[in-house]
Tab-separated table of C-alpha atoms in Angstrom:
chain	number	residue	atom	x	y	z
X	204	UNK	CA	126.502	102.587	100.084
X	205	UNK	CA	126.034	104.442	96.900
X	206	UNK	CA	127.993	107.534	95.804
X	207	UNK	CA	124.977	109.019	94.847
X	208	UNK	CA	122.640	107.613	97.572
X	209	UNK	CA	120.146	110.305	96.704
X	210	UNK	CA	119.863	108.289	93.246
X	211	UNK	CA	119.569	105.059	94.254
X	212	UNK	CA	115.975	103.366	93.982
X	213	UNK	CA	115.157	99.927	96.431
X	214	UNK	CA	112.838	97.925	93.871
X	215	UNK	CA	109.809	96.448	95.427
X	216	UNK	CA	110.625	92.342	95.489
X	217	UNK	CA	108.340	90.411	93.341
X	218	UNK	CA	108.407	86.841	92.083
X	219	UNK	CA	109.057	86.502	88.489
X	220	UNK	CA	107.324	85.271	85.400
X	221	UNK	CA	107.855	84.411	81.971
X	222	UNK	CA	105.760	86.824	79.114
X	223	UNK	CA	107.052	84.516	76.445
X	224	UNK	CA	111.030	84.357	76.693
X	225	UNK	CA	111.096	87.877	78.645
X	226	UNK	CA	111.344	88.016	82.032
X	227	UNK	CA	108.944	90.145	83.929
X	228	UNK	CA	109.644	91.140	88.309
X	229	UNK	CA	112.223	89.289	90.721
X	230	UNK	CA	114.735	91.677	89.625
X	231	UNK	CA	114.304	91.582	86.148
X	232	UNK	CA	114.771	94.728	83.949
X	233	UNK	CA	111.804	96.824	84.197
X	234	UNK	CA	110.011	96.509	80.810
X	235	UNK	CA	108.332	98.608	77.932
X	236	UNK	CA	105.439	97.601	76.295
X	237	UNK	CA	102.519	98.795	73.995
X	238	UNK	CA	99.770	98.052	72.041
X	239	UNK	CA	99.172	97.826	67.868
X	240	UNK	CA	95.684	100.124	67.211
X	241	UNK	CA	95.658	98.611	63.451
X	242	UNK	CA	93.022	96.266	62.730
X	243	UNK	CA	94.343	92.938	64.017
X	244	UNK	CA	92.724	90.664	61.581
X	245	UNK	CA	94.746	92.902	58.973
X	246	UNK	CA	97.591	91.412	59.261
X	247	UNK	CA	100.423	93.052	57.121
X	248	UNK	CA	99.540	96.574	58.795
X	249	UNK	CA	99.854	95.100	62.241
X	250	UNK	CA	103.324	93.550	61.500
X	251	UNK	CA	104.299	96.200	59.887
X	252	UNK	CA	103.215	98.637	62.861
X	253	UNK	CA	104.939	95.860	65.123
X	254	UNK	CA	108.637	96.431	63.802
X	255	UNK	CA	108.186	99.970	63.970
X	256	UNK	CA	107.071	99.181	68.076
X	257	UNK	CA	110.267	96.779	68.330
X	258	UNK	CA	112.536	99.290	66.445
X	259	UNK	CA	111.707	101.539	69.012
X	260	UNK	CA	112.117	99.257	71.466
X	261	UNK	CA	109.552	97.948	72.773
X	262	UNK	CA	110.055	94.204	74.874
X	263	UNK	CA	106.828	93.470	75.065
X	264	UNK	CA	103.719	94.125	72.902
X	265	UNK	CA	99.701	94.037	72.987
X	266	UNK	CA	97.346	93.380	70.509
X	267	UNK	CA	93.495	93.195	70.643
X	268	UNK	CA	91.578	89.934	69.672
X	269	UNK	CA	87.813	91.028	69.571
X	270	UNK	CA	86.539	88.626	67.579
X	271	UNK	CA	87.346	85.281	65.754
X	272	UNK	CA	88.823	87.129	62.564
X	273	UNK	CA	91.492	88.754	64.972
X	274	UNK	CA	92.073	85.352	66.598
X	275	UNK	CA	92.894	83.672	63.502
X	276	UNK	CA	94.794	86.479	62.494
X	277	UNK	CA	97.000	86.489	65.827
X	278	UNK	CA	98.851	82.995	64.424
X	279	UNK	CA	100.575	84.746	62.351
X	280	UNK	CA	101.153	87.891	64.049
X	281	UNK	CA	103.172	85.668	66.966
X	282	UNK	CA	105.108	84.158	64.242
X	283	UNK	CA	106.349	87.093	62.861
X	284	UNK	CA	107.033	89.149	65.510
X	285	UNK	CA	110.366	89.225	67.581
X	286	UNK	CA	108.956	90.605	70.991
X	287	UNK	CA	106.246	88.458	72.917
X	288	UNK	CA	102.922	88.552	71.700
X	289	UNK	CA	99.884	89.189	74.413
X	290	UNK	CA	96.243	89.122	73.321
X	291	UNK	CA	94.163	91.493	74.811
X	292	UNK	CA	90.674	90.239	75.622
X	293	UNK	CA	87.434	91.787	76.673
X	294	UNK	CA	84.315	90.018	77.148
X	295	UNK	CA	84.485	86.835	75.146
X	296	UNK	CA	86.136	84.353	76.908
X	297	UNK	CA	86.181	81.936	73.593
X	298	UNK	CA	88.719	84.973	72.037
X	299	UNK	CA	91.149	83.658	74.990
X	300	UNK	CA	90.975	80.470	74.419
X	301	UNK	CA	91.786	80.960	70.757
X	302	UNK	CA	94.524	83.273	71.362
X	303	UNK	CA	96.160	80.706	73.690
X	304	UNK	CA	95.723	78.324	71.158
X	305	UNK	CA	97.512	80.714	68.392
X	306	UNK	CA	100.559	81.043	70.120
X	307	UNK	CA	100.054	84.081	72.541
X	308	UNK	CA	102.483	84.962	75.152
X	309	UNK	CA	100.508	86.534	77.750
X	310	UNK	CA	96.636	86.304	78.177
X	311	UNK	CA	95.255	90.043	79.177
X	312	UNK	CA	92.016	89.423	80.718
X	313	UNK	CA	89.880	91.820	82.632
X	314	UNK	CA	87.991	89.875	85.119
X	315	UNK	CA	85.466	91.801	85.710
X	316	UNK	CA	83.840	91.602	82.187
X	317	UNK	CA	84.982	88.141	81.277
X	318	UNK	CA	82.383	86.223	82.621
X	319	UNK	CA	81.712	83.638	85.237
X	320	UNK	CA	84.324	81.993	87.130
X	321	UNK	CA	83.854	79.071	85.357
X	322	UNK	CA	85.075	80.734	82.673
X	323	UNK	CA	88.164	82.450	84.153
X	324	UNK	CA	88.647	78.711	84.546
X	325	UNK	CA	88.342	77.834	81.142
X	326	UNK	CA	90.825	80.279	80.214
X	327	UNK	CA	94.087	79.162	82.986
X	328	UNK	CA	93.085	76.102	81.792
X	329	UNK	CA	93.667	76.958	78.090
X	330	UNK	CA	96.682	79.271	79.545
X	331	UNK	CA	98.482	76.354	81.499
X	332	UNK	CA	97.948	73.888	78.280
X	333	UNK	CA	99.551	76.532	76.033
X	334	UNK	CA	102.446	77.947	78.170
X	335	UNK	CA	100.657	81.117	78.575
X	336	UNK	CA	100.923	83.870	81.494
X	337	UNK	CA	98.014	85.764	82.312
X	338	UNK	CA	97.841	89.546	82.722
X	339	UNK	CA	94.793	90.334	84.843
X	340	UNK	CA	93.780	94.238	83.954
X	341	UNK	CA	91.226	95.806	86.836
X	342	UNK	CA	90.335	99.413	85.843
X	343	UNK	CA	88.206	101.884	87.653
X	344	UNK	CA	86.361	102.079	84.313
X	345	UNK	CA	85.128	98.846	84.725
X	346	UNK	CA	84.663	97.349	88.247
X	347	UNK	CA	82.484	94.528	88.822
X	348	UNK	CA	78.968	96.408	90.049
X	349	UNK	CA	79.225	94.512	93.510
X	350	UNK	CA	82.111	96.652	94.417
X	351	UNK	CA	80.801	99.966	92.774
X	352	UNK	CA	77.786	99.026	95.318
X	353	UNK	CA	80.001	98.915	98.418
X	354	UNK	CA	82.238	101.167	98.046
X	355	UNK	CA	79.603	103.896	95.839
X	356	UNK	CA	82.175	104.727	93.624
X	357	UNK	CA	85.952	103.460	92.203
X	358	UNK	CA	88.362	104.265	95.235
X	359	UNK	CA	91.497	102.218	95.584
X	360	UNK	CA	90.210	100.145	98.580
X	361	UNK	CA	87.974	98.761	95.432
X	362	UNK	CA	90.640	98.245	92.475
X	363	UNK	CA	92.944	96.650	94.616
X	364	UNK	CA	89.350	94.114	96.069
X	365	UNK	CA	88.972	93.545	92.634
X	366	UNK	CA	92.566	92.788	92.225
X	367	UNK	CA	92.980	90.423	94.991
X	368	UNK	CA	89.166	88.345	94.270
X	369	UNK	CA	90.554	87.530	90.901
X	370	UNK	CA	94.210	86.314	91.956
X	371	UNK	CA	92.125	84.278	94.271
X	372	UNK	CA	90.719	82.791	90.855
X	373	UNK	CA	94.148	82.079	89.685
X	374	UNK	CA	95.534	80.393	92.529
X	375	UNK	CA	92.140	78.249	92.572
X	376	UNK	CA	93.417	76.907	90.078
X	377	UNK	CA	96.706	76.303	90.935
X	378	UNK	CA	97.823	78.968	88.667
X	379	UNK	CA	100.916	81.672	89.390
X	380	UNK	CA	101.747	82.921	86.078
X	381	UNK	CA	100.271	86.057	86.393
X	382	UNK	CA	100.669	90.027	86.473
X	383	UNK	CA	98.488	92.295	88.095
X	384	UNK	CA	97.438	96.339	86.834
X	385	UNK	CA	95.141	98.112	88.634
X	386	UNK	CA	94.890	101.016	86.054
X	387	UNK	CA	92.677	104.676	86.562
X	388	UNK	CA	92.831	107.887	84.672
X	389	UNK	CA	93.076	109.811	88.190
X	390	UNK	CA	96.290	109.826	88.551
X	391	UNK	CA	96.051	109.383	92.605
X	392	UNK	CA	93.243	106.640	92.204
X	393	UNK	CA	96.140	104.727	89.941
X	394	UNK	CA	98.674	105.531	92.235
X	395	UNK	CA	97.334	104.712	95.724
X	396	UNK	CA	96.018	101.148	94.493
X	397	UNK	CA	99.260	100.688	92.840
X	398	UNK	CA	100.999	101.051	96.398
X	399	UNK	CA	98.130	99.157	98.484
X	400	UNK	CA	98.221	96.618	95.792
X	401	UNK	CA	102.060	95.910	96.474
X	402	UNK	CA	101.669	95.872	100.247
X	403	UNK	CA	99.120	92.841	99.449
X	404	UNK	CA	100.697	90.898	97.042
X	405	UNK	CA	104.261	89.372	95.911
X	406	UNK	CA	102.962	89.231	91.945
X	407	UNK	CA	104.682	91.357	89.459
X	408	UNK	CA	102.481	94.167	88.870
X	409	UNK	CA	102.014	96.441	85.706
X	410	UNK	CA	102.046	99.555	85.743
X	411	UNK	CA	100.011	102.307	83.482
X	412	UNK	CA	97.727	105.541	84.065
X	413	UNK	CA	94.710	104.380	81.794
X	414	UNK	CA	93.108	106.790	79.074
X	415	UNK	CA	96.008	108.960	79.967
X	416	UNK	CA	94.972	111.811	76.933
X	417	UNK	CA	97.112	112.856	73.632
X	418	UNK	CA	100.764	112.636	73.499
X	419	UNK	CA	101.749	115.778	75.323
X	420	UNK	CA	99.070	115.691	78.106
X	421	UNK	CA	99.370	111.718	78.796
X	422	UNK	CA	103.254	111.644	78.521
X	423	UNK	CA	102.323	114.162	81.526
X	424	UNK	CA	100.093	112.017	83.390
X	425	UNK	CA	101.890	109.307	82.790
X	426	UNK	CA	105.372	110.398	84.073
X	427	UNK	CA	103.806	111.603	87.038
X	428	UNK	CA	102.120	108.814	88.351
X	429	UNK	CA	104.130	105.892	86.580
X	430	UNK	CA	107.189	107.823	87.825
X	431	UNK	CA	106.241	107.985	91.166
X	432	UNK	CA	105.493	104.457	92.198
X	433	UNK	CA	108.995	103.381	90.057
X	434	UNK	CA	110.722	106.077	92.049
X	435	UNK	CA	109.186	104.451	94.900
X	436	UNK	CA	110.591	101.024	93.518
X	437	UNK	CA	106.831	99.702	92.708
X	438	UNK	CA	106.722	98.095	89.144
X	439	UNK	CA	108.042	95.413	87.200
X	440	UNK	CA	106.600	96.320	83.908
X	441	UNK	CA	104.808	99.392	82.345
X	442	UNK	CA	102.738	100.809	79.620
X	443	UNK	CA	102.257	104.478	78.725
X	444	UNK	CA	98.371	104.860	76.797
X	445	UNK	CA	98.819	107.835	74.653
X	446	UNK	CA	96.315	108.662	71.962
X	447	UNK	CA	99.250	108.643	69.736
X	448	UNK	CA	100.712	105.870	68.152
X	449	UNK	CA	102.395	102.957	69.653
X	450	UNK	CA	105.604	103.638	68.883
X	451	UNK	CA	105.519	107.079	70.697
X	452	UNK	CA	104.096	105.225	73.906
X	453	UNK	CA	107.537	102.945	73.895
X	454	UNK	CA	109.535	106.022	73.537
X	455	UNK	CA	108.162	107.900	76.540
X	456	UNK	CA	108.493	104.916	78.203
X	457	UNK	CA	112.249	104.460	77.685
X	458	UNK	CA	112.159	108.061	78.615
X	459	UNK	CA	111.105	107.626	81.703
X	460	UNK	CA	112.948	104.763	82.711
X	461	UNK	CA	116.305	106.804	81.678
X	462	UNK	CA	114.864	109.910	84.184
X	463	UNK	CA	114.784	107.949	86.907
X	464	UNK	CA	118.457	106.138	85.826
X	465	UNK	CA	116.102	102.583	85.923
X	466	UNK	CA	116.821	101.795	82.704
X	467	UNK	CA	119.246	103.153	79.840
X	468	UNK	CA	118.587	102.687	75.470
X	469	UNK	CA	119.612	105.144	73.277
X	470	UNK	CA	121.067	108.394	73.847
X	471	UNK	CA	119.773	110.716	76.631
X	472	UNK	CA	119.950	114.303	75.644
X	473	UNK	CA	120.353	117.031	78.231
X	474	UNK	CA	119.798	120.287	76.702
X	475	UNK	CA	118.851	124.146	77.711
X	476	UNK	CA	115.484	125.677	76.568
X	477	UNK	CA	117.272	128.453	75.038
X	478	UNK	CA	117.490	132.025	75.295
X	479	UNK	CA	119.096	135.233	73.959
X	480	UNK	CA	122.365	134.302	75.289
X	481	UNK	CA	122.035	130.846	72.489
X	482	UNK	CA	125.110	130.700	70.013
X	483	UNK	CA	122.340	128.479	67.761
X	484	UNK	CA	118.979	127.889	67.509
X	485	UNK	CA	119.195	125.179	70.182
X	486	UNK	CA	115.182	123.843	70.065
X	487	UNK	CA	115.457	123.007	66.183
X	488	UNK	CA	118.920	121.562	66.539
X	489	UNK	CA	118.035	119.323	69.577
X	490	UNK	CA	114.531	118.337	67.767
X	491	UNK	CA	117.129	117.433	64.388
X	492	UNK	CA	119.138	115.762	66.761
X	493	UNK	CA	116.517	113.736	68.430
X	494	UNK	CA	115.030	112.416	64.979
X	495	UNK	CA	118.373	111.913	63.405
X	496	UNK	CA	119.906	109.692	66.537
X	497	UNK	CA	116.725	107.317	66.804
X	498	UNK	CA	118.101	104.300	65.481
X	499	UNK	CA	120.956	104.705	68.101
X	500	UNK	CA	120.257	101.746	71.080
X	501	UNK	CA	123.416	102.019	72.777
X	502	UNK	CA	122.855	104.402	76.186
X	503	UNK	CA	125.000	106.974	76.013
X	504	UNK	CA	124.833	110.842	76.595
X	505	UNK	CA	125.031	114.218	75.054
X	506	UNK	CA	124.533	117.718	75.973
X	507	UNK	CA	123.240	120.707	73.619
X	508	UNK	CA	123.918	123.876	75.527
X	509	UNK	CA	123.472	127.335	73.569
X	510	UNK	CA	125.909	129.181	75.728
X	511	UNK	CA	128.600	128.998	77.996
X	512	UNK	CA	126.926	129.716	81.170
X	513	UNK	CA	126.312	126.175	81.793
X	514	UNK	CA	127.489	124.108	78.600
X	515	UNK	CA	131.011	123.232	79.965
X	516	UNK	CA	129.350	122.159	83.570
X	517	UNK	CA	127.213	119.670	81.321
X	518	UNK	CA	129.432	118.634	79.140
X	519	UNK	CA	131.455	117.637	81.736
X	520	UNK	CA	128.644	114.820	82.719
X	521	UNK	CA	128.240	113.656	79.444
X	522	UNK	CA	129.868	111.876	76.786
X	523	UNK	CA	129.647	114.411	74.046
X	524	UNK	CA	128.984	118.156	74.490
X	525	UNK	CA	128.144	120.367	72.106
X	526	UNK	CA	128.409	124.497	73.612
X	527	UNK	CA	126.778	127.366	71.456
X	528	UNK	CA	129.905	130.002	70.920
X	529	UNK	CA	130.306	133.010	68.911
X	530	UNK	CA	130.410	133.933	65.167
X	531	UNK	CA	129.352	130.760	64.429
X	532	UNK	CA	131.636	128.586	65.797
X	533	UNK	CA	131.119	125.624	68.545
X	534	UNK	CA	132.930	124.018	71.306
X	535	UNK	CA	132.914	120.284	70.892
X	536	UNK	CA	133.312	118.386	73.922
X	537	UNK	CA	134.536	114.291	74.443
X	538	UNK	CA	134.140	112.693	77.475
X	539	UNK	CA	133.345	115.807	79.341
X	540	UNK	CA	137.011	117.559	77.797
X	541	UNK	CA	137.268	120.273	75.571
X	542	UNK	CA	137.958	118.985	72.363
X	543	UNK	CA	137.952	120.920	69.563
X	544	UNK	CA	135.353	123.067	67.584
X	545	UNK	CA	132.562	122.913	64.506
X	546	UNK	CA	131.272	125.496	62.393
X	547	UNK	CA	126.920	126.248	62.165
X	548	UNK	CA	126.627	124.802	58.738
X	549	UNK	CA	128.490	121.335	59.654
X	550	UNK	CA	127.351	121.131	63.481
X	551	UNK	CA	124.463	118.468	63.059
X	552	UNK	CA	125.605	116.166	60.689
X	553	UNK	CA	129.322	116.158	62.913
X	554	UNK	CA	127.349	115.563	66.017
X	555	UNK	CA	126.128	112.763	64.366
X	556	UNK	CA	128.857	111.208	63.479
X	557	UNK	CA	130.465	111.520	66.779
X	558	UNK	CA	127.228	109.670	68.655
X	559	UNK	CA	127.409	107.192	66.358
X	560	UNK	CA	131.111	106.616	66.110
X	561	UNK	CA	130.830	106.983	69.807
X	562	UNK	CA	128.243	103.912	69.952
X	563	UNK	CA	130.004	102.005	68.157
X	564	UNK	CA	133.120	102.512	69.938
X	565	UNK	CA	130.866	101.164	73.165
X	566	UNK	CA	129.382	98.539	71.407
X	567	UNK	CA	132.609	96.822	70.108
X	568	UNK	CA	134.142	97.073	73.720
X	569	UNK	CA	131.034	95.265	75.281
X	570	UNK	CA	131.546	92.611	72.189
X	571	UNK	CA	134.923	92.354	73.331
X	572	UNK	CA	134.760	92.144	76.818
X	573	UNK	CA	131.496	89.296	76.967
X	574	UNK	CA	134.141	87.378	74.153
X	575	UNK	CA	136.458	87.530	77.089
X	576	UNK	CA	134.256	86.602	79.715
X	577	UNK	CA	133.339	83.104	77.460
């Protein structure tokens, strides 16, 4: 048993697919993805909007192929990225064809306004020739009208219908390459399908709260109901839609993850909201801090506390500490022991230093130790 058993989190067992060369379910690290908003069939701004995705992280990412200038764009694209490519399609069933045949990873396909089966066939066929998985996306937004009729309205009994009619389609065809989402902007319509859909199914599923609103009020939405069913140890792979850009998404996502202790990148600040007590002016320092330690991808930890009520008790949990004092002056903390202190004017720049020295103190030792292991 756990030391912590309050912590721990039993993951929902899936079976596992391929997105490309990342794994996705059947224990696999829960992954991050996102989606480029540039115009795909410009292709230097998509790249370019792509590295900033991967330097924040991202494993996986999407990008919409409309038409035939975004297909024919999408060659390319795959080529120069360094995550997994998946082509998001909507409507044209030729787009998915051509994206196979550019080199996509993953297929995103929303049943419901792709067409005919015989062309959900058309496309696993095209996806099996290729090496593709397929990512089938049901959203309340955009049921088939059948099951709008029975049910009168989107309800979870009908995402997760939809859900299972079109894995039905799949396995037709003798294809199991897929991931399922069953995505709503109600955060309890998203969240009950999610959990009837994992009762039903062994698949790995997806997991996002659609049209989820600006960065503040969809990081929200989205850590509510995204955190719930991972808490719940539902999801193999997830997506946070922020109308903000892409990069943002894959940081709240990471950010998430690290909450819940599912999954660790970069550091993971713990700091107070301030108050008169505050020895600095903890919001701006922690904001500096946070823009200044972005490049850092080894998980590690540090707490910004303004005062002494609870900065030692922190500091003791993390890896560095940083306690507001008086007249200026701040206790430094390493490894959860008092260490030594740093003056106002030098306090950022020397926190810096110590994260950084600090990752690369962890990084060399996990060099050495896999160097060992060979």
């Amino acid at each position: 048993m756990s030391i912590r058993p309050w912590r721990d989190i039993q993951r929902r067992q899936s079976r596992q697919i391929m997105v490309g060369n990342v794994a996705v379910g059947g224990g696999a690290p829960v992954t991050v993805q996102t989606m480029t908003n540039t115009p795909t069939e410009d292709i230097r701004a998509t790249i370019d909007q792509i590295r900033r995705c991967e330097d924040a992280g991202a494993d996986i990412i999407r990008v919409s192929c409309p038409d035939e200038a975004s297909t024919a764009a999408l060659k390319q694209i795959v080529r120069a990225a360094n995550v997994p490519i998946v082509a998001d399609i909507h409507f044209h069933y030729k787009r998915a064809l051509e994206a196979a045949d550019a080199g996509a990873a993953c297929l995103r396909i929303n049943p419901g306004n792709i067409g005919s089966e015989a062309r959900v066939a058309e496309v696993v066929r095209a996806a099996k020739a290729n090496g593709c998985s397929i990512r089938i996306g049901v959203n309340a937004g955009s049921l088939e009208k059948d099951l709008l009729e029975k049910y009168g309205e989107p309800c979870p009994e009908a995402l997760v219908e939809s859900a299972l009619d079109h894995i039905k389609l799949l396995r037709d065809q003798d294809f199991h390459e897929y991931k399922v989402a069953v995505k709503a902007s109600d955060v309890f319509l998203a969240v009950s399908a999610y959990m009837g859909l994992a009762e039903a199914v062994d698949c790995p599923l997806h997991l996002g709260i659609t049209e989820a609103g600006g960065l503040i009020g969809g990081t929200v939405k989205s850590a509510i109901g995204i955190g719930n069913l991972l808490w719940a140890g539902i999801g193999d792979t997830i997506r946070v839609s922020l109308s903000a850009e892409p990069e943002e998404e894959v940081r709240v996502g990471f950010e998430i993850l690290k909450a819940l202790g599912i999954r660790n990148r970069g550091v993971r600040v713990v700091s107070c909201p301030s108050c008169a007590r505050q020895g600095f002016d903890v919001i701006r320092t922690v904001q500096t801090l946070e823009e200044r330690l972005q490049h850092i991808r080894v998980p590690l930890s540090l707490s910004v506390l303004g005062c002494v009520v609870n900065g030692p008790g922190e500091a003791r949990e993390t890896d560095i500490g940083l306690t507001g004092g008086g007249a200026g002056k701040h206790m430094v903390y390493l490894s959860g022991v008092t260490d030594h202190t740093v003056q106002d004017a030098d306090m950022v720049d020397h926190i810096v230093k110590l994260v950084e020295a600090k990752a690369a103190e962890i990084e060399a030792a996990e060099a050495a130790q896999a160097q060992a292991a060979e």
